[in-house]
C-alpha cells in the first residue's frame, strides 16, 4: 500500500497542504506528529536523500569500530530510533513522502554492501554475520503509532522477503563460522561471482561480491592443498585438523590423481597453446572444425566422445555463420567460447541443456568438466561466464532436496577441484612409490599427491583476473 493511500483517509488534501509548511519549519524528532511531504514542494530529491544516507554509512564504517556502526545501522533501519541521526531521519522521510519503496530498498542494499565491502576487506567476517543477524531478527510486530515508521517497517519486511536479501545472506554462507542452511550455499563463490558481473546490481554489491567470491575460492584452494598434503600422514594426530573441503569423500584423492596425470608433456595447457598457434589466420568456418577436434581429442570414453562430437558439430556449424568467411579473432573466440559453455550447461534461465543433463545424470562428470576446462584453456576470459552459467544451474535446483541433487553436487565438486588444480598458486604433483612405465589404475594406487601453496604475494598476483 502506498504512503499517500495510507494518509489521505485520515486527513483531506487541504489539511495535508496546510500541515506541510508547519512540519518543514520544525526540528525533526521534537514532536510525535508526522512530518508530511509532497512531490511539488519536496526540499531534497529522493536520489540525493539516498546518497546522503549511503555517504553517512561510508564515513561511519571508515572512522568507527564495527560495533558502533552496527548500532547506528540498527537504530536507523530496525528500531527506527533517530534521536542521534536527525539528518538521516529527514532523508528517509523524504523517500517515504514520495512513496519510493524501490529507492528505499536500493538505499538499504547499498548501505549493507558498503559495510560488507569494508569488513570483508579487513577480514572482519563476524561483523557481516552480525549484520545479517540484526536483519533476520526483525519482528513483524509494529511497536509504533507513527504512520511513517510503520511504512518503513513494512518496506523493511518486504526487503527481507525478497531475492535481494537472499543474495545478501550469501556473503556469510561460505565461511566456517556460519551454519550453512541449504546445500546450494556451499557453492556461494559461484553465486557471488555471478553477482559481480551483473551490472543490474549496485556497484557496491558487485565489488563486494567479487572480493568475497575470490576469498572463498582462495580458502577452498588452501583447504584442499592442506588436506591432500596431510592425508598421506593419516596416522598423524595433526591430520584431523585438515578436513576434506569437498563432498566427495576420499574419492577426491582419486579424482586429483586422474587430473594430475594429464599435466605432463601433453597437458591441457600445452595442447591449448598448440591449438591456438596452429589455427592462427584460419577462416572462422575452418576454425570451428579445428575447435571441435581439439575439444574431442584425447577424451577417455570413445562412445561419449562420439556423442559430444555429433552434438557439438551440429551446434558449431550453425554458430555465427555470417562470420564463416572471416578470419577469427579474440573477440569471436570469446563469443564462441561463451556459446559453447552455455550449450554444455544452461541456455534458458538456468534450465539445464539436454547435453548437460545427459552427461551429468549418467555420471560422466569428469568428461564434461574436461571439455569445459579445455574451453577455458584457450579463452581464459570465459571463466566469469562459466561461473555465471554454473550459478544459474545452482539457482535452478536450489529448492530441490540435497538427496535428489547428488548428481549435480558431484559435478560441482568435480568442477571446482579441477579448476583449482589448474590455477597458478597451488602446485599439485604425483610422487610414485615405485617405478612404472605408465599411469594405469593400479599404478595410481601407489602414488601420493604432493601439493604446495606458493607465497601469498604470488598467489595474490595469480588470482587477479
Coordinates of C-alpha atoms in Angstrom, one line a residue:
X1 CA 0.0 0.0 0.0
X2 CA 1.5 3.4 -1.0
X3 CA 2.1 6.2 1.5
X4 CA -0.4 8.6 0.0
X5 CA -3.2 5.9 0.2
X6 CA -2.5 5.5 3.8
X7 CA -2.6 9.1 4.9
X8 CA -5.4 10.6 2.8
X9 CA -8.2 8.7 4.5
X10 CA -7.0 10.3 7.8
X11 CA -6.9 13.9 6.5
X12 CA -8.0 15.6 3.3
X13 CA -5.7 17.1 0.8
X14 CA -6.3 20.7 2.0
X15 CA -5.3 19.8 5.6
X16 CA -2.4 17.9 4.2
X17 CA -1.0 21.0 2.4
X18 CA -1.7 23.3 5.5
X19 CA 0.3 21.0 7.7
X20 CA 3.2 20.7 5.2
X21 CA 4.8 24.1 5.9
X22 CA 4.4 23.6 9.7
X23 CA 6.5 20.4 9.5
X24 CA 9.1 21.9 7.3
X25 CA 9.8 24.6 9.9
X26 CA 10.1 22.3 13.0
X27 CA 13.2 20.3 14.0
X28 CA 12.6 16.6 13.3
X29 CA 12.3 14.4 16.3
X30 CA 10.9 17.1 18.7
X31 CA 7.3 16.1 18.0
X32 CA 5.3 12.9 17.8
X33 CA 3.3 14.2 14.9
X34 CA 4.2 13.0 11.4
X35 CA 6.1 15.3 9.1
X36 CA 4.4 15.4 5.7
X37 CA 5.9 15.9 2.2
X38 CA 4.6 16.2 -1.3
X39 CA 6.1 15.8 -4.8
X40 CA 5.7 19.5 -5.7
X41 CA 7.4 21.1 -2.6
X42 CA 10.0 18.5 -1.6
X43 CA 13.2 20.0 -0.3
X44 CA 15.6 17.2 -1.2
X45 CA 15.3 14.9 -4.3
X46 CA 15.0 11.2 -3.4
X47 CA 18.2 10.4 -5.2
X48 CA 20.1 12.9 -3.1
X49 CA 18.5 11.5 0.1
X50 CA 19.8 8.1 -0.9
X51 CA 23.3 9.5 -1.4
X52 CA 23.1 11.2 1.9
X53 CA 22.3 8.0 3.8
X54 CA 24.9 5.9 1.9
X55 CA 27.6 8.6 2.4
X56 CA 26.8 8.5 6.2
X57 CA 27.5 4.8 6.4
X58 CA 30.6 5.1 4.2
X59 CA 32.1 7.7 6.5
X60 CA 30.9 5.9 9.7
X61 CA 32.4 2.4 8.8
X62 CA 35.7 4.0 7.9
X63 CA 36.0 6.0 11.1
X64 CA 34.4 3.9 13.8
X65 CA 34.6 0.4 15.3
X66 CA 32.2 -2.2 13.8
X67 CA 30.2 -2.3 17.0
X68 CA 29.4 1.4 16.7
X69 CA 28.5 1.0 13.0
X70 CA 26.1 -1.9 13.7
X71 CA 24.4 0.1 16.5
X72 CA 23.9 3.0 14.1
X73 CA 22.5 0.6 11.4
X74 CA 20.1 -0.9 13.9
X75 CA 18.9 2.5 15.1
X76 CA 18.3 3.8 11.6
X77 CA 16.8 0.7 9.8
X78 CA 15.5 -1.6 12.6
X79 CA 14.4 0.2 15.8
X80 CA 13.8 3.5 13.8
X81 CA 15.3 5.5 16.7
X82 CA 16.5 8.7 15.1
X83 CA 17.5 10.6 18.2
X84 CA 21.1 10.6 17.2
X85 CA 20.5 10.8 13.5
X86 CA 18.1 13.6 12.6
X87 CA 19.6 14.2 9.2
X88 CA 19.2 10.6 8.3
X89 CA 15.6 10.7 9.5
X90 CA 14.9 13.7 7.2
X91 CA 16.4 11.8 4.3
X92 CA 14.4 8.7 4.9
X93 CA 11.2 10.7 5.4
X94 CA 11.9 12.4 2.1
X95 CA 11.9 9.0 0.4
X96 CA 8.8 8.0 2.3
X97 CA 7.0 11.2 1.3
X98 CA 7.4 10.4 -2.3
X99 CA 6.3 6.8 -1.8
X100 CA 9.5 5.4 -3.2
X101 CA 9.9 1.9 -1.9
X102 CA 12.3 1.0 -4.7
X103 CA 14.6 3.8 -3.7
X104 CA 14.4 2.8 0.0
X105 CA 15.3 -0.8 -0.9
X106 CA 18.2 0.4 -3.1
X107 CA 19.4 2.6 -0.2
X108 CA 19.2 -0.2 2.3
X109 CA 21.0 -2.6 -0.1
X110 CA 23.8 -0.1 -0.8
X111 CA 24.2 0.7 2.9
X112 CA 24.6 -3.1 3.6
X113 CA 27.1 -3.6 0.9
X114 CA 29.2 -0.6 1.9
X115 CA 29.6 -2.3 5.3
X116 CA 30.2 -5.7 3.7
X117 CA 32.8 -4.3 1.4
X118 CA 34.8 -2.6 4.2
X119 CA 34.6 -5.5 6.7
X120 CA 35.4 -8.2 4.1
X121 CA 38.5 -6.2 3.0
X122 CA 39.6 -6.2 6.7
X123 CA 38.6 -9.9 7.0
X124 CA 36.2 -8.9 9.8
X125 CA 33.7 -11.5 8.7
X126 CA 32.0 -11.9 12.0
X127 CA 30.5 -8.4 11.7
X128 CA 29.0 -9.3 8.4
X129 CA 27.3 -12.2 10.2
X130 CA 26.1 -9.8 12.9
X131 CA 24.7 -7.5 10.3
X132 CA 22.7 -10.4 8.8
X133 CA 21.6 -11.5 12.3
X134 CA 20.3 -8.0 13.0
X135 CA 18.2 -8.1 9.9
X136 CA 17.0 -11.6 10.4
X137 CA 15.6 -10.8 13.9
X138 CA 13.3 -8.1 12.8
X139 CA 9.9 -8.7 14.3
X140 CA 6.7 -8.4 12.2
X141 CA 5.0 -6.7 15.2
X142 CA 4.8 -2.9 14.8
X143 CA 5.5 -1.1 18.0
X144 CA 4.7 2.5 16.8
X145 CA 1.7 4.6 16.1
X146 CA 3.8 6.6 13.6
X147 CA 2.4 6.1 10.1
X148 CA 5.8 6.9 8.5
X149 CA 7.6 4.4 10.7
X150 CA 5.0 1.7 10.1
X151 CA 5.5 2.1 6.4
X152 CA 9.3 2.0 6.8
X153 CA 8.9 -1.2 8.8
X154 CA 6.7 -2.7 6.1
X155 CA 9.2 -1.8 3.4
X156 CA 11.9 -3.5 5.5
X157 CA 9.8 -6.6 5.9
X158 CA 9.3 -6.6 2.1
X159 CA 13.0 -6.4 1.6
X160 CA 13.6 -9.4 3.9
X161 CA 11.1 -11.4 1.8
X162 CA 13.0 -10.6 -1.4
X163 CA 15.7 -12.1 -3.6
X164 CA 17.9 -9.1 -2.6
X165 CA 18.0 -10.3 1.0
X166 CA 18.8 -13.9 -0.1
X167 CA 21.7 -12.5 -2.2
X168 CA 23.0 -10.6 0.9
X169 CA 23.0 -13.7 3.0
X170 CA 25.4 -15.4 0.6
X171 CA 28.1 -13.2 1.9
X172 CA 28.4 -15.2 5.1
X173 CA 27.3 -18.7 3.8
X174 CA 30.8 -19.7 2.8
X175 CA 32.7 -19.1 6.0
X176 CA 33.5 -21.7 8.6
X177 CA 31.8 -19.8 11.5
X178 CA 28.5 -19.8 9.6
X179 CA 25.9 -22.5 9.9
X180 CA 25.2 -23.4 6.3
X181 CA 21.5 -23.7 5.5
X182 CA 20.8 -25.4 2.2
X183 CA 23.2 -27.3 0.0
X184 CA 23.5 -24.6 -2.6
X185 CA 25.1 -22.2 -0.1
X186 CA 28.2 -24.4 -0.2
X187 CA 28.8 -23.0 -3.7
X188 CA 28.5 -19.4 -2.7
X189 CA 31.7 -18.5 -4.6
X190 CA 29.8 -19.2 -7.9
X191 CA 26.7 -17.4 -6.8
X192 CA 28.7 -14.4 -5.7
X193 CA 30.8 -14.4 -8.9
X194 CA 27.6 -14.1 -11.0
X195 CA 26.5 -11.1 -8.9
X196 CA 29.9 -9.5 -9.6
X197 CA 29.3 -9.3 -13.3
X198 CA 25.7 -8.4 -13.2
X199 CA 25.5 -4.7 -14.0
X200 CA 21.9 -4.5 -12.8
X201 CA 23.3 -4.7 -9.3
X202 CA 24.6 -1.7 -7.4
X203 CA 28.3 -1.0 -7.7
X204 CA 28.8 -1.7 -4.0
X205 CA 27.2 -5.1 -4.4
X206 CA 29.3 -6.1 -7.4
X207 CA 32.5 -5.0 -5.7
X208 CA 31.7 -6.9 -2.5
X209 CA 30.6 -10.0 -4.5
X210 CA 33.9 -10.0 -6.5
X211 CA 36.0 -9.7 -3.3
X212 CA 34.2 -12.3 -1.2
X213 CA 34.0 -14.8 -4.1
X214 CA 37.7 -14.5 -4.6
X215 CA 38.3 -15.0 -0.9
X216 CA 36.1 -18.1 -0.8
X217 CA 37.9 -19.6 -3.8
X218 CA 41.3 -18.9 -2.2
X219 CA 40.2 -20.5 1.1
X220 CA 39.0 -23.6 -0.8
X221 CA 42.3 -23.9 -2.6
X222 CA 44.2 -23.6 0.6
X223 CA 42.0 -26.2 2.4
X224 CA 42.3 -28.6 -0.5
X225 CA 46.0 -28.3 -0.6
X226 CA 46.3 -28.8 3.2
X227 CA 44.1 -31.8 3.1
X228 CA 45.9 -33.5 0.3
X229 CA 49.3 -32.7 1.8
X230 CA 48.4 -34.1 5.2
X231 CA 46.3 -37.1 4.0
X232 CA 49.4 -39.2 3.3
X233 CA 50.2 -38.9 7.0
X234 CA 46.9 -40.4 8.1
X235 CA 48.3 -41.8 11.3
X236 CA 49.3 -38.3 12.4
X237 CA 47.1 -36.7 15.0
X238 CA 47.6 -33.4 13.3
X239 CA 45.8 -34.7 10.3
X240 CA 42.4 -34.4 12.0
X241 CA 42.6 -30.6 11.8
X242 CA 42.7 -30.6 8.0
X243 CA 39.2 -31.7 6.9
X244 CA 38.2 -32.6 3.4
X245 CA 36.7 -29.4 2.0
X246 CA 34.8 -31.3 -0.7
X247 CA 31.7 -33.6 -0.5
X248 CA 33.4 -36.3 -2.5
X249 CA 34.9 -38.2 0.5
X250 CA 38.2 -39.9 -0.2
X251 CA 37.2 -40.1 -3.9
X252 CA 38.6 -36.6 -4.2
X253 CA 42.1 -38.1 -4.0
X254 CA 41.5 -40.4 -6.9
X255 CA 40.0 -37.5 -8.9
X256 CA 43.1 -35.4 -8.2
X257 CA 45.3 -38.2 -9.3
X258 CA 43.5 -38.6 -12.6
X259 CA 43.7 -34.9 -13.3
X260 CA 47.4 -34.5 -12.4
X261 CA 48.3 -37.4 -14.8
X262 CA 47.4 -35.1 -17.7
X263 CA 49.8 -32.3 -16.6
X264 CA 52.9 -33.7 -18.3
X265 CA 54.2 -33.1 -21.8
X266 CA 50.7 -33.3 -23.3
X267 CA 49.0 -31.2 -20.6
X268 CA 45.8 -29.3 -21.3
X269 CA 47.8 -26.1 -21.3
X270 CA 50.3 -27.3 -23.8
X271 CA 47.6 -28.7 -26.1
X272 CA 45.7 -25.4 -25.9
X273 CA 48.7 -23.4 -26.9
X274 CA 49.5 -25.7 -29.8
X275 CA 45.8 -25.4 -31.0
X276 CA 45.9 -21.6 -30.9
X277 CA 49.2 -21.4 -32.8
X278 CA 48.1 -23.9 -35.5
X279 CA 44.8 -22.1 -36.1
X280 CA 46.2 -18.6 -36.5
X281 CA 44.9 -17.0 -39.7
X282 CA 42.2 -19.6 -40.3
X283 CA 38.8 -18.6 -41.6
X284 CA 36.1 -18.9 -38.9
X285 CA 34.4 -21.9 -40.6
X286 CA 37.7 -23.9 -40.6
X287 CA 38.5 -22.7 -37.1
X288 CA 35.2 -24.2 -35.8
X289 CA 36.1 -27.6 -37.4
X290 CA 39.5 -27.5 -35.7
X291 CA 37.9 -26.4 -32.4
X292 CA 35.7 -29.5 -32.4
X293 CA 38.6 -31.8 -33.0
X294 CA 40.5 -30.0 -30.2
X295 CA 37.7 -30.4 -27.7
X296 CA 37.0 -34.1 -28.5
X297 CA 40.7 -35.1 -28.7
X298 CA 42.0 -37.5 -26.0
X299 CA 38.7 -38.0 -24.2
X300 CA 38.9 -41.3 -22.3
X301 CA 35.4 -42.5 -23.2
X302 CA 35.2 -43.1 -27.0
X303 CA 31.5 -43.7 -27.1
X304 CA 30.9 -40.5 -25.1
X305 CA 33.3 -38.7 -27.5
X306 CA 31.1 -39.6 -30.4
X307 CA 28.0 -38.3 -28.7
X308 CA 29.8 -35.0 -27.9
X309 CA 31.2 -34.8 -31.5
X310 CA 27.7 -35.3 -33.0
X311 CA 26.0 -32.7 -30.8
X312 CA 28.7 -30.0 -30.9
X313 CA 29.3 -30.4 -34.6
X314 CA 25.7 -29.5 -35.4
X315 CA 25.8 -26.6 -32.9
X316 CA 29.1 -25.2 -34.2
X317 CA 28.1 -25.5 -37.8
X318 CA 25.2 -23.1 -37.4
X319 CA 27.0 -20.8 -34.9
X320 CA 27.8 -17.2 -36.3
X321 CA 27.5 -18.4 -39.9
X322 CA 27.8 -14.8 -41.1
X323 CA 31.4 -14.8 -40.0
X324 CA 32.4 -18.1 -41.7
X325 CA 34.4 -16.3 -44.4
X326 CA 36.3 -14.1 -42.0
X327 CA 39.5 -14.8 -40.1
X328 CA 38.7 -15.4 -36.5
X329 CA 40.0 -13.1 -33.8
X330 CA 39.9 -12.9 -30.0
X331 CA 36.5 -11.3 -29.9
X332 CA 35.0 -14.0 -32.0
X333 CA 36.8 -16.6 -29.9
X334 CA 35.3 -15.2 -26.7
X335 CA 31.8 -15.2 -28.1
X336 CA 32.2 -18.8 -29.4
X337 CA 33.6 -20.0 -26.1
X338 CA 30.7 -18.4 -24.2
X339 CA 28.1 -20.0 -26.5
X340 CA 29.8 -23.4 -26.1
X341 CA 29.8 -23.1 -22.4
X342 CA 26.0 -22.3 -22.5
X343 CA 25.5 -25.3 -24.8
X344 CA 27.2 -27.6 -22.3
X345 CA 25.5 -26.2 -19.2
X346 CA 22.4 -23.9 -19.5
X347 CA 20.9 -21.6 -22.1
X348 CA 17.4 -20.7 -20.9
X349 CA 17.0 -19.0 -17.5
X350 CA 19.1 -21.6 -15.7
X351 CA 17.3 -24.6 -17.3
X352 CA 20.0 -27.3 -18.0
X353 CA 20.6 -28.2 -21.6
X354 CA 19.9 -31.7 -22.9
X355 CA 23.6 -32.4 -23.3
X356 CA 24.4 -31.3 -19.7
X357 CA 21.6 -33.5 -18.4
X358 CA 22.7 -36.4 -20.4
X359 CA 26.3 -36.3 -19.3
X360 CA 25.8 -35.3 -15.6
X361 CA 22.9 -37.7 -14.8
X362 CA 24.9 -40.6 -16.3
X363 CA 27.9 -39.9 -14.1
X364 CA 30.1 -38.5 -16.9
X365 CA 31.2 -35.6 -14.7
X366 CA 34.9 -35.6 -15.4
X367 CA 34.4 -35.8 -19.2
X368 CA 32.0 -32.8 -19.1
X369 CA 34.4 -30.9 -16.8
X370 CA 37.4 -31.6 -19.0
X371 CA 35.6 -30.2 -22.1
X372 CA 34.7 -27.1 -20.1
X373 CA 38.3 -26.8 -18.9
X374 CA 39.7 -27.1 -22.5
X375 CA 37.5 -24.2 -23.5
X376 CA 38.9 -22.1 -20.6
X377 CA 42.5 -23.1 -21.7
X378 CA 42.0 -21.3 -25.0
X379 CA 39.9 -18.5 -23.7
X380 CA 40.5 -17.5 -20.1
X381 CA 38.2 -14.5 -20.4
X382 CA 35.3 -17.0 -20.5
X383 CA 35.9 -18.0 -16.9
X384 CA 33.4 -15.5 -15.5
X385 CA 30.8 -16.6 -18.0
X386 CA 31.2 -20.2 -16.9
X387 CA 30.7 -19.1 -13.3
X388 CA 27.5 -17.3 -14.2
X389 CA 26.1 -20.4 -16.0
X390 CA 27.0 -22.6 -13.0
X391 CA 25.3 -20.1 -10.7
X392 CA 22.2 -20.3 -12.9
X393 CA 22.2 -24.1 -12.6
X394 CA 22.5 -23.9 -8.8
X395 CA 19.6 -21.5 -8.6
X396 CA 17.5 -23.7 -10.8
X397 CA 17.9 -26.7 -8.5
X398 CA 18.4 -25.0 -5.1
X399 CA 14.9 -25.7 -3.9
X400 CA 15.3 -29.4 -4.5
X401 CA 16.3 -31.6 -1.6
X402 CA 20.0 -32.4 -1.4
X403 CA 19.3 -36.1 -1.6
X404 CA 17.9 -35.6 -5.1
X405 CA 20.7 -33.3 -6.3
X406 CA 23.6 -35.6 -5.6
X407 CA 24.4 -35.9 -9.3
X408 CA 24.7 -32.1 -9.6
X409 CA 26.7 -31.8 -6.4
X410 CA 29.2 -34.4 -7.6
X411 CA 29.5 -32.4 -10.9
X412 CA 30.0 -29.1 -9.0
X413 CA 32.7 -30.7 -6.7
X414 CA 34.5 -32.2 -9.7
X415 CA 34.4 -28.8 -11.5
X416 CA 35.8 -26.8 -8.6
X417 CA 38.5 -29.3 -7.8
X418 CA 39.6 -29.4 -11.4
X419 CA 39.6 -25.7 -11.8
X420 CA 41.5 -25.3 -8.5
X421 CA 44.3 -27.7 -9.7
X422 CA 44.6 -25.6 -12.9
X423 CA 45.3 -22.4 -11.1
X424 CA 48.8 -21.0 -10.6
X425 CA 49.1 -20.6 -6.9
X426 CA 48.9 -24.3 -5.9
X427 CA 51.2 -26.9 -7.4
X428 CA 50.0 -30.5 -7.4
X429 CA 52.3 -33.3 -8.3
X430 CA 52.2 -37.1 -8.1
X431 CA 55.1 -39.0 -6.5
X432 CA 55.2 -42.6 -7.5
X433 CA 56.3 -45.0 -4.8
X434 CA 57.7 -47.5 -7.3
X435 CA 58.9 -47.3 -10.9
X436 CA 56.3 -47.5 -13.6
X437 CA 56.2 -47.1 -17.3
X438 CA 52.6 -45.8 -17.5
X439 CA 50.0 -44.4 -15.2
X440 CA 47.2 -47.1 -15.1
X441 CA 44.7 -47.6 -12.3
X442 CA 47.0 -49.9 -10.3
X443 CA 49.9 -47.5 -10.6
X444 CA 47.8 -44.6 -9.4
X445 CA 47.1 -46.6 -6.2
X446 CA 50.8 -46.5 -5.4
X447 CA 51.1 -42.7 -6.0
X448 CA 51.0 -40.0 -3.4
X449 CA 49.7 -36.4 -4.0
X450 CA 52.2 -33.6 -3.2
X451 CA 50.7 -30.1 -3.0
X452 CA 52.5 -26.9 -2.3
X453 CA 51.0 -23.4 -1.8
X454 CA 53.1 -20.7 -3.2
X455 CA 53.9 -17.5 -1.4
X456 CA 51.0 -15.2 -0.5
X457 CA 52.3 -12.4 -2.8
X458 CA 52.5 -14.7 -5.8
X459 CA 49.1 -16.3 -5.0
X460 CA 47.5 -12.8 -5.0
X461 CA 49.1 -11.9 -8.3
X462 CA 47.9 -15.1 -10.0
X463 CA 44.4 -14.8 -8.7
X464 CA 43.8 -11.4 -10.3
X465 CA 41.7 -11.6 -13.3

